[in-house]
Every structure is written in C-alpha cells, then in structure tokens.
Coordinates of C-alpha atoms and ligand atoms in Angstrom, one line a residue:
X648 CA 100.3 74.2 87.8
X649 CA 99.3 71.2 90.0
X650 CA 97.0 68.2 88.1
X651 CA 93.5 68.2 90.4
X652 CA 93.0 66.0 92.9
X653 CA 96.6 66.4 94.0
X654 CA 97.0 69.4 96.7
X655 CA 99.8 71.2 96.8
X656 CA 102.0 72.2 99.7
X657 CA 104.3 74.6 100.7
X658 CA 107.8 74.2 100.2
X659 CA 109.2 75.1 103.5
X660 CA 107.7 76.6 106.9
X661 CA 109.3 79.5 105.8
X662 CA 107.7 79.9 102.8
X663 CA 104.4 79.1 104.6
X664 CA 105.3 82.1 107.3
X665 CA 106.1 84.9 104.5
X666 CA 103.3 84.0 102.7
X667 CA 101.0 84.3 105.7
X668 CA 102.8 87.3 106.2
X669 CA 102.2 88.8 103.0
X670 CA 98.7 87.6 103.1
X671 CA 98.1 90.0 106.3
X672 CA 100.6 92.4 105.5
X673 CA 98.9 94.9 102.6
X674 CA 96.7 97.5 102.0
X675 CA 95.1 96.7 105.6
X676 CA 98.2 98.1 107.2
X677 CA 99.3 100.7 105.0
X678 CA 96.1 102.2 103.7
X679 CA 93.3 101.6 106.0
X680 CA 94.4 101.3 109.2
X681 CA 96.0 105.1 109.5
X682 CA 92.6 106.0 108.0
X683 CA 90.2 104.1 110.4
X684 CA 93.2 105.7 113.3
X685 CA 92.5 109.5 111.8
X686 CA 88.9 108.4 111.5
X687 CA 88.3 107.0 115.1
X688 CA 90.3 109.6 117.4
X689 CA 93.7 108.5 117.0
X690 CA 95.5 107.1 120.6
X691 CA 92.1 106.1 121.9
X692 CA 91.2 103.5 119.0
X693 CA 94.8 102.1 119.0
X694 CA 94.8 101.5 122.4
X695 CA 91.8 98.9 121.9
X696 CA 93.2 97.9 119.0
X697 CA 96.3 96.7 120.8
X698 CA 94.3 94.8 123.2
X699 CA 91.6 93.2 120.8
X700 CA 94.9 91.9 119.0
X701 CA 96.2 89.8 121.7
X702 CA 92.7 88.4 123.4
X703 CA 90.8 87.7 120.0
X704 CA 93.5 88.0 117.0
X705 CA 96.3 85.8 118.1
X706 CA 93.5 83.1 119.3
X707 CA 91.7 83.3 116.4
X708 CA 94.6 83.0 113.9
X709 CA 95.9 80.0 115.7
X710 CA 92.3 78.2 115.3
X711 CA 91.5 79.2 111.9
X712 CA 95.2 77.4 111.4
X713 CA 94.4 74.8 112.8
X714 CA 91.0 74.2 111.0
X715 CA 93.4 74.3 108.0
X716 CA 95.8 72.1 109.0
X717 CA 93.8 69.3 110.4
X718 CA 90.8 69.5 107.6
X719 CA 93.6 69.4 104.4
X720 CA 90.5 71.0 103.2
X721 CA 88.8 74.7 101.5
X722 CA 86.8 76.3 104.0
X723 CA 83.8 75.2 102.9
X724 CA 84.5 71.5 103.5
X725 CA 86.9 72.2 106.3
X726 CA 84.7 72.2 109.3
X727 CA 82.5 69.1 107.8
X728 CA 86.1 67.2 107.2
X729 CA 86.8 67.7 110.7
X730 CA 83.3 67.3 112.1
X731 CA 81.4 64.8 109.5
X732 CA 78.3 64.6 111.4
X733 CA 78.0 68.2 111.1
X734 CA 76.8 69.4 107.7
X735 CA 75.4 72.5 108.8
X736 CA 78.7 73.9 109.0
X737 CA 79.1 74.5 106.2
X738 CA 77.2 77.5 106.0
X739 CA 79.9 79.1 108.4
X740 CA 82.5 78.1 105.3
X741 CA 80.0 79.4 103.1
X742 CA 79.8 82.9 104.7
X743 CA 83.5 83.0 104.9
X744 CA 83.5 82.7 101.1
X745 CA 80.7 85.6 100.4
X746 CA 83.1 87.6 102.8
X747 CA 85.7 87.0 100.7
X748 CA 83.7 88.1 97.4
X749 CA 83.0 91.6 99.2
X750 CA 86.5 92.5 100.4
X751 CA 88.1 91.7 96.9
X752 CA 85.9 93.6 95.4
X753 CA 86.4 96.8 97.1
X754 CA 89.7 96.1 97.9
X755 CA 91.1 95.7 94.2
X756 CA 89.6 99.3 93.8
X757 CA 92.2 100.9 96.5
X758 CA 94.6 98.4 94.6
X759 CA 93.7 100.0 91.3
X760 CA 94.8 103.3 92.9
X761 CA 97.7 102.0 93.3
X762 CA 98.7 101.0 89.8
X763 CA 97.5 104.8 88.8
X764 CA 99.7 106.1 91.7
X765 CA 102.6 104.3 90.4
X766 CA 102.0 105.1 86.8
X767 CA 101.8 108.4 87.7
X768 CA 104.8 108.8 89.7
X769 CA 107.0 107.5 87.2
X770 CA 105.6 110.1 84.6
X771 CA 106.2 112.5 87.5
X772 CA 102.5 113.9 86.9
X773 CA 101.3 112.8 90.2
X774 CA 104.1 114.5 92.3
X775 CA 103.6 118.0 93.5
X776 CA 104.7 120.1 96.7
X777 CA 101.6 121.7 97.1
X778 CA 99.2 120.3 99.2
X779 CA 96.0 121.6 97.6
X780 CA 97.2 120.3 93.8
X781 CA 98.2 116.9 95.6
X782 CA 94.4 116.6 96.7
X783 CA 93.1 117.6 94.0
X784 CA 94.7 115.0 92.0
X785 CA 93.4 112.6 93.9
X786 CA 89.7 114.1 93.3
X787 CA 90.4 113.8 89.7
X788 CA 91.4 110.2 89.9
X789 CA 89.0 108.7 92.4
X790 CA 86.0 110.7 90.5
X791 CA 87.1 109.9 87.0
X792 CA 84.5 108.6 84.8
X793 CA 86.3 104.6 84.2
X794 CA 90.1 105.3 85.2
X795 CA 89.5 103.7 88.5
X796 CA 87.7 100.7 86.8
X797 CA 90.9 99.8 84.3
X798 CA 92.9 100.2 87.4
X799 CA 91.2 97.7 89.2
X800 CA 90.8 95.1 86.3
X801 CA 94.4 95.1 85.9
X802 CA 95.0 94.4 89.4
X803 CA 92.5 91.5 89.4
X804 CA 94.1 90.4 86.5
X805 CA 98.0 90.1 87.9
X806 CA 96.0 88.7 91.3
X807 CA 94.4 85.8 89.0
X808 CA 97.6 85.3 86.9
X809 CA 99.8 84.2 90.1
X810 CA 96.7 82.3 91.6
X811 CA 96.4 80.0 88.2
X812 CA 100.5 79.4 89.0
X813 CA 99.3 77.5 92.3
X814 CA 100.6 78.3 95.9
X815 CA 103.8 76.8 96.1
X816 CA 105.6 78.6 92.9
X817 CA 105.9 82.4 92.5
X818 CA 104.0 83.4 95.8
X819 CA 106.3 81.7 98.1
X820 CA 109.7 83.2 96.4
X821 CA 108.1 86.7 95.6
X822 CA 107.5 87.2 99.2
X823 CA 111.0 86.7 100.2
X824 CA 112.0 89.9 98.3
X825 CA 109.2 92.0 99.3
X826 CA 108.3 91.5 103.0
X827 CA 111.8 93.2 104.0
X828 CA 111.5 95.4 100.5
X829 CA 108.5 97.3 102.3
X830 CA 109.4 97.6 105.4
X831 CA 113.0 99.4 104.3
X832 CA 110.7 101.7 102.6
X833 CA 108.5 102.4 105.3
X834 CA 111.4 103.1 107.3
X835 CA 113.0 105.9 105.5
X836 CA 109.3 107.4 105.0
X837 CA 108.8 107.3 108.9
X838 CA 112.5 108.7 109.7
X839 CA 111.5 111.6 106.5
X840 CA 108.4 112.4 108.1
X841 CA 109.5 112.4 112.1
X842 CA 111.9 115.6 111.2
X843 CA 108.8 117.3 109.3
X844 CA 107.5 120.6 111.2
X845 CA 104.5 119.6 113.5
X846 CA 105.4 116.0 113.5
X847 CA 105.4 115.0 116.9
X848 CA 101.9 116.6 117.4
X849 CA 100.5 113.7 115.3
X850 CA 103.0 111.6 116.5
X851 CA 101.4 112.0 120.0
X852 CA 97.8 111.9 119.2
X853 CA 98.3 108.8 117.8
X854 CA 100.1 107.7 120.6
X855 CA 98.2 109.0 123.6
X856 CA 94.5 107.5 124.4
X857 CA 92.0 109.6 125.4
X858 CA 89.6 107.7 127.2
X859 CA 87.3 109.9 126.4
X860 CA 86.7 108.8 122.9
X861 CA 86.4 105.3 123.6
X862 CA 83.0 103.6 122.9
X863 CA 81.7 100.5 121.2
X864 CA 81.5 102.2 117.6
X865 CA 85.4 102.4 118.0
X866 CA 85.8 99.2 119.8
X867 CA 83.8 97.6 116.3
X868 CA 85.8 99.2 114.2
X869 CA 88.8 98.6 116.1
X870 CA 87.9 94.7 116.1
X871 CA 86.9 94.9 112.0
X872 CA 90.2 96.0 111.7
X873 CA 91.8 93.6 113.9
X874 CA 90.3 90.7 111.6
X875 CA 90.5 92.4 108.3
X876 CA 94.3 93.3 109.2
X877 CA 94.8 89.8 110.2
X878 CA 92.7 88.2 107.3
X879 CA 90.5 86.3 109.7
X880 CA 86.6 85.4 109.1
X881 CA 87.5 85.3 105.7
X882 CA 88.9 81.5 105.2
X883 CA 92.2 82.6 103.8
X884 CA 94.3 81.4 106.9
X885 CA 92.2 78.2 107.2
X886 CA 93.2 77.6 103.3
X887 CA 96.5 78.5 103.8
X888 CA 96.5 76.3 106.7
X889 CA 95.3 73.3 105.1
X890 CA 98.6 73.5 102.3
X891 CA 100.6 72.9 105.3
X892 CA 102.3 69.6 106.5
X893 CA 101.5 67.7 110.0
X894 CA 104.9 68.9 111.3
X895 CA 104.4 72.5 111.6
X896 CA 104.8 74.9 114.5
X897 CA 101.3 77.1 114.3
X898 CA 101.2 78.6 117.2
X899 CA 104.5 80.1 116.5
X900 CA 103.8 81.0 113.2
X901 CA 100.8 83.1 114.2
X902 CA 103.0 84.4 116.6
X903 CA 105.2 86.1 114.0
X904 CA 102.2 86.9 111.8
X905 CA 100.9 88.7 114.3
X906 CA 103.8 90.6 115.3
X907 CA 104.7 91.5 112.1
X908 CA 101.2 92.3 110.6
X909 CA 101.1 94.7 114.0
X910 CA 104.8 96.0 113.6
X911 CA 103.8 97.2 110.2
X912 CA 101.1 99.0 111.0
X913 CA 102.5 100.7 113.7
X914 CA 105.0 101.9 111.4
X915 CA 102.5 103.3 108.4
X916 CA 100.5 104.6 111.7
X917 CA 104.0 107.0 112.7
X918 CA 104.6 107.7 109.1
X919 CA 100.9 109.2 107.8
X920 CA 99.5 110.6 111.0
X921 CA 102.5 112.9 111.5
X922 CA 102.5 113.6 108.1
X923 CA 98.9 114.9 108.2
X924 CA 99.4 117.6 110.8
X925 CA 102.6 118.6 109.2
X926 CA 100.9 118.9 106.0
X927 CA 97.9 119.7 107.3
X928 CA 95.8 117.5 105.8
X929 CA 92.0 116.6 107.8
X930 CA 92.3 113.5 109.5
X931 CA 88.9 113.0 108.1
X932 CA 90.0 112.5 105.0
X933 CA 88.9 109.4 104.6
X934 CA 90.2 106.1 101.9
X935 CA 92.3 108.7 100.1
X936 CA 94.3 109.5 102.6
X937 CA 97.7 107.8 101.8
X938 CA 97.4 108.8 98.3
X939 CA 97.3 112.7 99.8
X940 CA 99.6 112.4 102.5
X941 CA 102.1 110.0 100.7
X942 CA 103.0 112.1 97.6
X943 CA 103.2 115.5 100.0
X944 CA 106.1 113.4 101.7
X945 CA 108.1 112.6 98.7
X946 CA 107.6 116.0 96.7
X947 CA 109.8 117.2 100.4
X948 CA 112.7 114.4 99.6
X949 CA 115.4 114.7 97.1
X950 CA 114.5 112.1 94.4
X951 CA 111.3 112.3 94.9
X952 CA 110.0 110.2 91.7
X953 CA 112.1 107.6 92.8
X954 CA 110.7 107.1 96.4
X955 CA 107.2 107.7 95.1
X956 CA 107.6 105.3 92.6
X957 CA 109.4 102.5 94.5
X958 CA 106.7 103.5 97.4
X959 CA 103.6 102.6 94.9
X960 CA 105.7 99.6 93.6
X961 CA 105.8 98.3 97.2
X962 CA 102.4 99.0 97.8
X963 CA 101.1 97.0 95.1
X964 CA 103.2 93.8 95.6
X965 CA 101.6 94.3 99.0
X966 CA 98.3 94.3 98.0
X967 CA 99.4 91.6 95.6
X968 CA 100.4 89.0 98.0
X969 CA 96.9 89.2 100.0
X970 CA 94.5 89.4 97.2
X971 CA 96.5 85.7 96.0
X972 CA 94.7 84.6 99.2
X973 CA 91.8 86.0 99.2
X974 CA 91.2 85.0 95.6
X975 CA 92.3 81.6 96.7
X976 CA 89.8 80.9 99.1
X977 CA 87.3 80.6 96.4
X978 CA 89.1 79.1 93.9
X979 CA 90.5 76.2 96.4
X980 CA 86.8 75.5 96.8
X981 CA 85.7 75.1 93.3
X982 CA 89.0 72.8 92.7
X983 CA 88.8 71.0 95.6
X984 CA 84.7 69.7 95.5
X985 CA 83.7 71.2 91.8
X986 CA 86.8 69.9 90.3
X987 CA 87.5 72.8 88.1
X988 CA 91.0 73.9 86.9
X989 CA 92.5 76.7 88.7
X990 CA 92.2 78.4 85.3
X991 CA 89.0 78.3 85.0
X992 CA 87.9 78.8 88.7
X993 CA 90.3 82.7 89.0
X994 CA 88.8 83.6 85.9
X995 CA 85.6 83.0 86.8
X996 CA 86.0 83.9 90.5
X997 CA 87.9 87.0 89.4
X998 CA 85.3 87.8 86.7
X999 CA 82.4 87.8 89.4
X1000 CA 84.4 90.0 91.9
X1001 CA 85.0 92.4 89.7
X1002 CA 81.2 92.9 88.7
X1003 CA 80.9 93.1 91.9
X1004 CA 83.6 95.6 92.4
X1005 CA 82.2 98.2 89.6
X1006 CA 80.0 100.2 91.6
X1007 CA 82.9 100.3 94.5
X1008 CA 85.0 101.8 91.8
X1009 CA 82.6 104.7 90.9
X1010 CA 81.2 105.4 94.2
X1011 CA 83.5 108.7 94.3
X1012 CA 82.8 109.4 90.6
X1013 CA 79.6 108.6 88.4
X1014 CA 77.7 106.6 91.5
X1015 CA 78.7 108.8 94.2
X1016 CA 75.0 109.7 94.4
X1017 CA 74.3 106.4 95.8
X1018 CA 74.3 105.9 99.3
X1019 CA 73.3 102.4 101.5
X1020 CA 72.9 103.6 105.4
X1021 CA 74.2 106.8 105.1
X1022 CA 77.4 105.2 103.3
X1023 CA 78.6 105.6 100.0
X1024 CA 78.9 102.3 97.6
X1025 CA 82.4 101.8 98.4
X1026 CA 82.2 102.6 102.4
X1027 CA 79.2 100.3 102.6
X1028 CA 80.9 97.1 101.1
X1029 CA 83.9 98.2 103.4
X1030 CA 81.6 98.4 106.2
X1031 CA 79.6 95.5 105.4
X1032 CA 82.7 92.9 104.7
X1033 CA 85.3 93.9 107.9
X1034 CA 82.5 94.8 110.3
X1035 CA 79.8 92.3 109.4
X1036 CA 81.0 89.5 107.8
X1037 CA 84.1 88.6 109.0
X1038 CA 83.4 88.9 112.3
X1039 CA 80.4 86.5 112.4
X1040 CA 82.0 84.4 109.9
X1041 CA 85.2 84.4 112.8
X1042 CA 82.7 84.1 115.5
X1043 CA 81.2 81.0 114.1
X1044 CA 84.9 79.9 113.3
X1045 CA 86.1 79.8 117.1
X1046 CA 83.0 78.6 118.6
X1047 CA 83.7 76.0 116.1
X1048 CA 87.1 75.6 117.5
X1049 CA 85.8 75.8 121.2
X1050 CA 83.0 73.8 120.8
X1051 CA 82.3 71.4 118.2
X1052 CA 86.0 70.5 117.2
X1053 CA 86.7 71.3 121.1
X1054 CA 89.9 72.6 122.0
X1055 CA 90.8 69.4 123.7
X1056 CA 90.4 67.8 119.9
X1057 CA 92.4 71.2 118.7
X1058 CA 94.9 70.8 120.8
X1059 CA 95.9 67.8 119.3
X1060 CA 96.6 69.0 116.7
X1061 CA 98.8 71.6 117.7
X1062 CA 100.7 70.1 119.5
X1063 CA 101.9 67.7 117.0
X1064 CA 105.7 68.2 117.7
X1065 CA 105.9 71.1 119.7
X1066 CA 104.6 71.7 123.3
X1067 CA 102.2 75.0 123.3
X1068 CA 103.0 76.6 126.6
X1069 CA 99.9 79.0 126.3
X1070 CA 97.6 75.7 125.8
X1071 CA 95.4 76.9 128.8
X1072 CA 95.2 80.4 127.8
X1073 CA 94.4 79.8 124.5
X1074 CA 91.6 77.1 125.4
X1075 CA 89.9 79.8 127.5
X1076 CA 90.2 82.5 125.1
X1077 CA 88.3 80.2 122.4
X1078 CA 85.6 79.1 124.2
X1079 CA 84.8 82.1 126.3
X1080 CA 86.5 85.2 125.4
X1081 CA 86.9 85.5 121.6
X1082 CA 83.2 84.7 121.2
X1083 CA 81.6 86.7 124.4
X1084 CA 83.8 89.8 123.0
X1085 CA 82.9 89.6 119.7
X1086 CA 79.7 89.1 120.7
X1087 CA 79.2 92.1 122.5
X1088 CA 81.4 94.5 120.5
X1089 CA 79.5 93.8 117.7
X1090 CA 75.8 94.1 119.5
X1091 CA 76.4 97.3 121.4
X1092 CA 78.4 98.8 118.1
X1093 CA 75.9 98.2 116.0
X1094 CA 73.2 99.1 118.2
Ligands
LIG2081 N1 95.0 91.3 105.6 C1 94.9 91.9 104.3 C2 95.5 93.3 104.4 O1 95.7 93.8 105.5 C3 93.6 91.9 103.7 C4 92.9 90.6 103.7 C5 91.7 90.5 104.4 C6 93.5 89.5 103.2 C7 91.1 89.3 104.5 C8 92.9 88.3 103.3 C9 91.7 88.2 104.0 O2 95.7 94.0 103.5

C-alpha cells in the first residue's frame, strides 16, 4: 500500500499495456456486446461499430492518455493541472466520475452473475442440455428475491480488496495470467460452436450488414458501445494514464488496446451469435444472454463442468480487472485532493455503488415493476451510463484535447521519445471529427 502524497507507478510499460487491457477487456466484450449485436440487427450494427472504432475510439483513447500522462493527476484535477486557468473543467472530470458510479453499479450486477454461474457450475446444478431448463435457470436466478444482491456485494468486495493493494501490486501481475487465460478459452468455445448445426447462419448474420437496418438508434448504441468497450468518458484511461512515466509510447499502446479490446469481441461475437441459432435461442434475449447460450455450449462438450467452470472463472477475472479501474477513478480522486487512505476511500466508494447498484440487482426480480422511459431499472442505468454519460463526458474530453489543451500542446506530449506518424490524422480527428460525430450520433439517436 503506497503512503499518500506519494503516487504510484507502474512497473513496466508492459504492465501498463495489460492492465489497460484488462481494463477494456471484460464484461463489455464478452457479455454485452453480442447482446447489443443480437439486439441491434447483427452485420448492420457491427459494421458501424468497426468504423466508430477507428475515427472516434482510437483518437479518443490516445487523448484521454494523454490527459493522464501530462496532468499526473485524477480526472477531476486533470484538466485544471493541465489548464490552471480553467476551473470550470472540472465539471467535465466531475461527470466522468458520476459516470463511473452508474456503470459499477449495474455492472457489478452482471458480475454477480457471474460468481452464481461459477458456483453453480462447479456444483454441476447450473449445467443442463436442454435449452428450456438452461433459461429457466437463468429466470430463477436473475428474478430471485436477494441472490443477485450477495452476488454483487461479493464482487464489489474482491473489486475493493485489490484496489486498497494499490495499482502497481497484484493488478499488474494478475493480468499477465489472465489476458492470454481468456482468450485460449474463448478459442475452444468459438472452434465448439463453428461445428454446431446451424452455425454458420448466425455466423453470417453477424457478419453480413444489411444496410437496411442502419439508423442513428444503432449508430448510438454502436458508439455507447464503442466507449463503454473501450472504457472512455469514464476517466479510467486518464487515471491509468497519469501512473505512467514521461517515457512511454501512447499512441502505440492504444494501438494494441484497441486491437485487442476489438479482437476479443470479435471472437465472443463468433462464439454466442452462432450459438443462438444453433440452439435456438431469440436474439432478443437480452443481458441474459451469455448465461443461456454459454451453458447450452458446454452441456454439448465432454467435460462440461470443467469448461463451464473455468469459462465463469475467466469471466470474472475479466470483470475483475475493469471494475479495479473503474473503482479507481473515484478513489484516486479522494486520495489525491481529499487525502483519504485508499482504505477508506474503496470502502466508502464501493459502499455508495453498491446502494446504488440494489435496485439494478432486482430489476428482473422484486422491482421488475419499475420502469424509467420504457426501460427497466437495470436497462435504464445501462442506458443512461454508456449512452449518456460517457459520451458527453468523452465529448467534453476531446474538445478538451482539441481545444483548450490544443493538440499542438498534446502533441507534445506524445511525442516525448517517439515520432507519431498519424500526428496529422489524429489532430483532425480531435478537433473536428470525434466531437462533430459524437455530436450528431447522439442528437439524431436520441431524437
Ligand atoms: N471496458 C470495460 C468492459 O468492457 C468496462 C468499463 C467501462 C471499464 C468503463 C472502465 C470504464 O468490460
């Protein structure tokens, strides 16, 4: 644990990039973005996904980086370190940290799942080869009366337990083992579920766009998921950012981030979809849908409490190594300006989040009566956090970038020791095309 006042750092670039990694890497990948796929027509919504990635997400990763890196600073204080005339800011840092509230708390919910899925795996009670049990268990567990909340608790729990440890022990070393851990797994899942009957029809409807179903609902929910996937709006890459030395390479490392975070999903994408036409399973299905489709795949494989288990296991570490950073944004602040101990500020953080989180949890059980904009509890917060906040909180972020820091000033400071070839590209897609495109996805979809 690191005395306050002195900030710590990472160990090695590497450690930095597998963190960052496992930061964006997690349920984002593996849980929601085959579900917001099934939701939003398949081919057609990852098509503009692919193309949001590289003219918003790559940009906007490299500038919430570099906020981080120049400002040593939480995101609250970042964009006042590096700008001290300009208070005001710090209401963007601000909103970044509300965001961060909301997607915990819904977020340690699906995670609680996950602790239940695993449990229930290795007692073999959650594995069947019938479809129709397989949902029904689901049902069972998402509508239970308080099992989802002492799944969620514990999850916040381990999350707060490795945040207290600080950011240069445990995260940086666990990560090593379970970046290449899940993507094994995922491996063997997809290569199971390509030789499954009916396969390659949802193979290709994830694959082929049909123009026909693209409008700007999809395009906002393809950019939410762009920034959620990517953990942008949300000050954990500007925090992560700011434990890194002068030396580093960021627009590499966002690079690989971004690759990888995309390569992943890709992957979970080819796994479920498939998977729900060979099982036949509505794509419509909704947040539940890798706890339907996953345990129909492994009740088809030899060893199937093995694969299910090891599955969950990976899926929690996963969740694991983003929530560290989304808890951290918070905390950094209140030990950076409030001078609390790390201790005190995850408790407390942690405590707040998950009285926040409570209604999330029960919005398929007890509260599923309760609906904001036609939304259910949980869907709203969802709603609310990746389409809503983050993306203002990211807007404000790269016009930030473009024009109050100025990418001139930026630049800089990415180019400490390395040349950035895309300098000009990058430059023009902070100042003009990350903000005009957020800007209009998110008017005409919300409109
Ligand atoms: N990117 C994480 C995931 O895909 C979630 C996350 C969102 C983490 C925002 C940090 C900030 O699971």
């Amino acid at each position: 644990m690191k005395r306050q006042g002195k900030r710590d750092k990472w160990n090695s670039s590497l450690g930095f990039i597998l963190s960052a990694m496992g930061s964006a890497v997690g349920l984002g990948n593996i849980w929601r973005f085959p579900t917001v796929v099934a939701l939003n027509g398949g081919g057609a919504f990852f098509a503009i996904y692919l193309v949001i990635i590289f003219i918003v997400g790559i940009p906007t990763i490299i500038a919430e980086l570099a906020i981080g890196k120049k400002s040593q600073h939480n995101v609250v204080t970042s964009f006042s370190k590096i700008k001290p005339d300009k208070k005001n800011w710090k209401g963007a840092g601000y909103l970044s940290m509300i965001a961060s509230f909301v997607v915990l708390s819904f977020y340690s919910v699906i995670a609680g799942w996950t602790i239940i899925y695993l449990a229930g795996s290795i007692s073999r009670q959650l594995l069947s080869g019938d479809a129709q049990v397989i949902t029904r268990n689901f049902e069972i567990i998402s509508q239970h009366p308080y099992l989802p909340i002492i799944g969620q608790v514990t999850f916040l729990l381990f999350t707060t337990i490795i945040v207290i440890k600080g950011i240069s022990k445990g995260i940086e070393r666990v990560n090593k083992v379970l970046m290449p851990g899940i993507i094994v797994i995922l491996l063997i899942l997809f290569i199971r579920t390509a030789f499954l009957p009916g396969a390659i029809q949802g193979i290709l409807w994830f694959l082929k766009p049909e123009i026909t179903k693209i409008n700007f609902q999809v395009a906002l929910n393809a950019l939410g998921q762009v920034f959620f996937s990517f953990s942008l709006g949300m000050g954990a890459m500007i925090t992560y950012g700011s434990y890194l030395g002068h030396q580093h390479n960021v627009p590499k490392s966002a690079l690989i981030i971004a690759v990888s975070d995309l390569g992943v999903a890709i992957l979970a994408g080819l796994t479920i979809i498939p998977a729900l036409f060979a099982f036949g399973i509505p794509p419509e299905t909704g947040p539940g849908l890798i706890f339907v489709t996953l345990p129909a795949i492994f009740s088809t494989l030899p060893l199937n409490i093995l694969w299910a288990s090891l599955f969950f296991m990976m899926l929690l570490f996963a969740a694991l190594s983003s929530s560290v950073s989304i808890l951290e944004t918070s905390v950094a602040y209140l030990v950076d300006e409030r001078k609390w101990s790390r201790t005190k500020a995850a408790y407390s953080m942690s405590a707040g989040i998950f009285a926040l989180g409570i209604p999330s949890a029960l919005s398929k059980g007890k509260l599923s009566g309760l609906a904001i904009l036609g939304r259910n509890f949980f869907d709203f917060m969802d709603f609310l956090a990746s389409n809503i906040l983050l993306t203002l909180a990211g807007f404000l972020t790269v016009v930030f970038v473009g024009w109050i820091w100025g990418t001139k000033s930026a630049l800089i400071e990415l180019e400490t020791n390395h040349p950035f070839k895309q300098k000009h590209l990058w430059s023009l897609a902070v100042r003009y095309v990350v903000p005009l495109a957020i800007a209009y996805i998110f008017v005409t979809g919300i409109i």
